[in-house]
CSV table of C-alpha atoms in Angstrom, one decimal:
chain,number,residue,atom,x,y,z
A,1,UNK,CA,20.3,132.1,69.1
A,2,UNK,CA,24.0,133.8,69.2
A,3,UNK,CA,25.3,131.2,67.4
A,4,UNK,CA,22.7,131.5,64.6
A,5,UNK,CA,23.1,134.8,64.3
A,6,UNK,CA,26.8,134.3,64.0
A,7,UNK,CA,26.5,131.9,61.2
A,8,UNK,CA,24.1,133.8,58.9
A,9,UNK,CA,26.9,136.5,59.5
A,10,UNK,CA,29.3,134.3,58.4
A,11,UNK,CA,27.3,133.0,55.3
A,12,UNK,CA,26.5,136.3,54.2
A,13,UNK,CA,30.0,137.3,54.5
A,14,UNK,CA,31.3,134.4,52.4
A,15,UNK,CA,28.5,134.5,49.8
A,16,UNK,CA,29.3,137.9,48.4
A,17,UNK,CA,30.7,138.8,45.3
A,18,UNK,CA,34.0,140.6,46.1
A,19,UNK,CA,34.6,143.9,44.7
A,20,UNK,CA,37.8,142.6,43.3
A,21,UNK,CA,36.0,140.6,40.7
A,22,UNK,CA,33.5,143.6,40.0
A,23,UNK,CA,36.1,145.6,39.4
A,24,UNK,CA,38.5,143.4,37.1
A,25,UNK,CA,35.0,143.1,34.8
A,26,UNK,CA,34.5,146.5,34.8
A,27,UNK,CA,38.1,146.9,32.6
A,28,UNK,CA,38.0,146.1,29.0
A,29,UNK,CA,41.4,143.6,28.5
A,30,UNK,CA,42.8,143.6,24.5
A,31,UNK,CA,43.5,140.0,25.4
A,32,UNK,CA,40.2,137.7,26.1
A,33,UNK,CA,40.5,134.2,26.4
A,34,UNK,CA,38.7,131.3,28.1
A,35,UNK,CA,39.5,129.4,30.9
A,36,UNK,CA,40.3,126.8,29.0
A,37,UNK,CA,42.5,128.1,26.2
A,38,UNK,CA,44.5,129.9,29.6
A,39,UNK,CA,44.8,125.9,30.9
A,40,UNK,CA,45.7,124.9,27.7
A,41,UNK,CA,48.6,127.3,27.2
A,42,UNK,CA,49.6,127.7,31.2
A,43,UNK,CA,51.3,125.8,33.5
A,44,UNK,CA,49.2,124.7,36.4
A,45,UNK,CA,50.9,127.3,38.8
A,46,UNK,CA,50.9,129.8,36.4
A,47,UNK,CA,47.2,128.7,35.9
A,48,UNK,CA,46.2,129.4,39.7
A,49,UNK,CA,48.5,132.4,40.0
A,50,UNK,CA,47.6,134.2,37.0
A,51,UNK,CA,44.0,133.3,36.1
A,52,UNK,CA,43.0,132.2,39.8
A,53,UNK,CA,44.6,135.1,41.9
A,54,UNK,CA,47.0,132.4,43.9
A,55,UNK,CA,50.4,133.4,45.8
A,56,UNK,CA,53.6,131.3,44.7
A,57,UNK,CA,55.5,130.2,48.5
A,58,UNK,CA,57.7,132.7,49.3
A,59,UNK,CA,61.9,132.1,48.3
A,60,UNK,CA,61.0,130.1,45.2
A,61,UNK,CA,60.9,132.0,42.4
A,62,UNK,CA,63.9,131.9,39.8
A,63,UNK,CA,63.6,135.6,39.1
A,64,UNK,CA,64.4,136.4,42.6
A,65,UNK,CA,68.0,136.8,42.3
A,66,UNK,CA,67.8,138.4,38.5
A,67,UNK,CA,69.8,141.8,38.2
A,68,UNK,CA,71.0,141.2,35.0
A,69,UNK,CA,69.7,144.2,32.8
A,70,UNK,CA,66.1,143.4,31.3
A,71,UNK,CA,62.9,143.5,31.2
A,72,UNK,CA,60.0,141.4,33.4
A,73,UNK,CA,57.3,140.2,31.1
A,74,UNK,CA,53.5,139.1,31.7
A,75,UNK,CA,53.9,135.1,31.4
A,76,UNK,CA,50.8,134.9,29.8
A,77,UNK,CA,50.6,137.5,27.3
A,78,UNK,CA,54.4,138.9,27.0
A,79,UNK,CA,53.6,142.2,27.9
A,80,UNK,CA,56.4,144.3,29.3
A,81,UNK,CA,56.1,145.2,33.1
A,82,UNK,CA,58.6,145.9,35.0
A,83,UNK,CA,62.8,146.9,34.1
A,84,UNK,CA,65.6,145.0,36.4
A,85,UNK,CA,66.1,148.6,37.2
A,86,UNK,CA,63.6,149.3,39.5
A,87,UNK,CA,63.7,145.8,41.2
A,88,UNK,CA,65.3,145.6,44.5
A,89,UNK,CA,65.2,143.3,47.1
A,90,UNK,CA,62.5,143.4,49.7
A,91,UNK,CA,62.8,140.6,51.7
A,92,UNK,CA,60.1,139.4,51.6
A,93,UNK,CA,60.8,136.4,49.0
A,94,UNK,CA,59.3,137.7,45.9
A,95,UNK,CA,60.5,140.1,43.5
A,96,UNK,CA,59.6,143.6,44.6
A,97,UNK,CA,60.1,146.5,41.8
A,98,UNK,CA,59.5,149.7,42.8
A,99,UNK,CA,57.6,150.7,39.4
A,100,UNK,CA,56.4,149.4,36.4
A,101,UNK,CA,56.7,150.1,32.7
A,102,UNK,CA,54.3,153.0,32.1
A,103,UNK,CA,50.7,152.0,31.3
A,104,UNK,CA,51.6,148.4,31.6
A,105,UNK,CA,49.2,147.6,34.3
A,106,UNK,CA,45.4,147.5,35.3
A,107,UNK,CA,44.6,148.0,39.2
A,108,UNK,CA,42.1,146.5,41.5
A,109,UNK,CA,41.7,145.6,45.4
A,110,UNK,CA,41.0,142.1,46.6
A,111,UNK,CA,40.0,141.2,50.7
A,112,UNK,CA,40.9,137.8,50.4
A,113,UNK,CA,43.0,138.4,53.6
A,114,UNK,CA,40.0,140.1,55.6
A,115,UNK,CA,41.4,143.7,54.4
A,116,UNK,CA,41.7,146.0,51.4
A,117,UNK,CA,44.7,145.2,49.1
A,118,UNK,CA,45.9,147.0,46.1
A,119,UNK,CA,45.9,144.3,43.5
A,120,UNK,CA,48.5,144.6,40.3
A,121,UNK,CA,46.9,142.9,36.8
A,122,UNK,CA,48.7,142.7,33.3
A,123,UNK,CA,47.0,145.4,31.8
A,124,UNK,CA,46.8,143.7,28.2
A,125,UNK,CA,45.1,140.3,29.2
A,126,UNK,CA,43.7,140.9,33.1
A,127,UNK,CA,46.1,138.6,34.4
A,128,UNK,CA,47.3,138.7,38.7
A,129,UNK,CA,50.5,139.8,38.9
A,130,UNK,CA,51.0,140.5,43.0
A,131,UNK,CA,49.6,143.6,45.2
A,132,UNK,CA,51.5,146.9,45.7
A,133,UNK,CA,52.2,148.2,49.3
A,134,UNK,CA,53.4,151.7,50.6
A,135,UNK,CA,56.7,150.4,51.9
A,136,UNK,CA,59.2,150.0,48.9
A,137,UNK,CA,62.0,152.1,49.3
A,138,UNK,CA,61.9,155.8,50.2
A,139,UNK,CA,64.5,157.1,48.1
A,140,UNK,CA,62.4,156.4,45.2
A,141,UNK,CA,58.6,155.9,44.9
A,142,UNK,CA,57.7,154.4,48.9
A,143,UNK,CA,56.1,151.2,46.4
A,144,UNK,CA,56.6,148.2,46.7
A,145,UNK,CA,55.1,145.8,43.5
A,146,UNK,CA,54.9,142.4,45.3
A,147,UNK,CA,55.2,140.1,42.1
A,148,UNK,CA,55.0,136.3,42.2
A,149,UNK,CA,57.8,135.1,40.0
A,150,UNK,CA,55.7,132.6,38.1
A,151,UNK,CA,53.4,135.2,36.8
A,152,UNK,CA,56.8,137.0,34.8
A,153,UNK,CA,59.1,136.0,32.2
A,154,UNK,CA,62.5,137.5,31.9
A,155,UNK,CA,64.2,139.0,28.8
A,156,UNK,CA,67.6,139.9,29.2
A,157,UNK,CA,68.6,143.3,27.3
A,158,UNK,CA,71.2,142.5,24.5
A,159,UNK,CA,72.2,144.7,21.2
A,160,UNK,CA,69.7,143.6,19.7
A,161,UNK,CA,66.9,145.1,21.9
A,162,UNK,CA,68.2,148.0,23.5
């Protein structure tokens, strides 16, 4: 009988709807496309990470290392997110900005780790970006934006776009 009970408990937890998703369909996107015109124009990692709310490994982004001046763009849609100024380097193996552009993102929380995280979407087209954590550095904000690489494009500030 215990073990009964614990799989119904089991089922039932894995057979909900997350909020996460409630949320993200509660915000209205400018940008609305279908799966497949996103698997037509993304890579497949971009594909899981942006549309499918995946995590690049850790150490293997390209961006990690960028402190040229810039700005961090949504892969997807090109939507400006984040400036190489408030990027600094966390640690943790993905690039870690401490802000983002002004009214450049949409928020939601996910549990797919068995708690409450604050998830960070492209606020023009709904895509995942990474989660945001209270332990970026004090001096500034406390935030930490957790960004997987793949999800952002760089464009490197020259006289032509300053």
């Amino acid at each position: 009988m215990k073990t009964f009970l614990s799989l119904i408990l089991l089922c039932s937890l894995y057979s909900c709807q997350s909020s996460a998703q409630n949320e993200k369909s509660k915000i209205d996107f400018e940008i609305k496309k279908t799966n497949d015109e996103w698997k037509a124009e993304l890579t497949d990692m971009e594909y899981k990470v942006l549309r499918q709310a995946g995590t690049e490994r850790p150490f293997t982004s390209e961006l990690l290392d960028i402190k040229t001046p810039g700005t961090f763009v949504c892969a997807a849609c090109k939507n400006p997110l984040y400036e190489t100024k408030h990027k600094f380097d966390s640690g943790t193996g993905w690039p870690s900005f401490d802000r983002a552009i002004e009214e450049s993102l949409a928020y939601s929380s996910d549990k797919k780790l068995g708690y409450k995280r604050d998830e960070l979407l492209c606020g023009k087209c709904g895509s995942h970006l990474g989660h945001v954590f209270n332990d970026g550095p004090r001096e500034t904000t406390g935030k930490r934006h957790c960004i997987n690489g793949v999800a952002l494009d760089f464009v490197p500030k020259n006289k032509n776009n300053e």
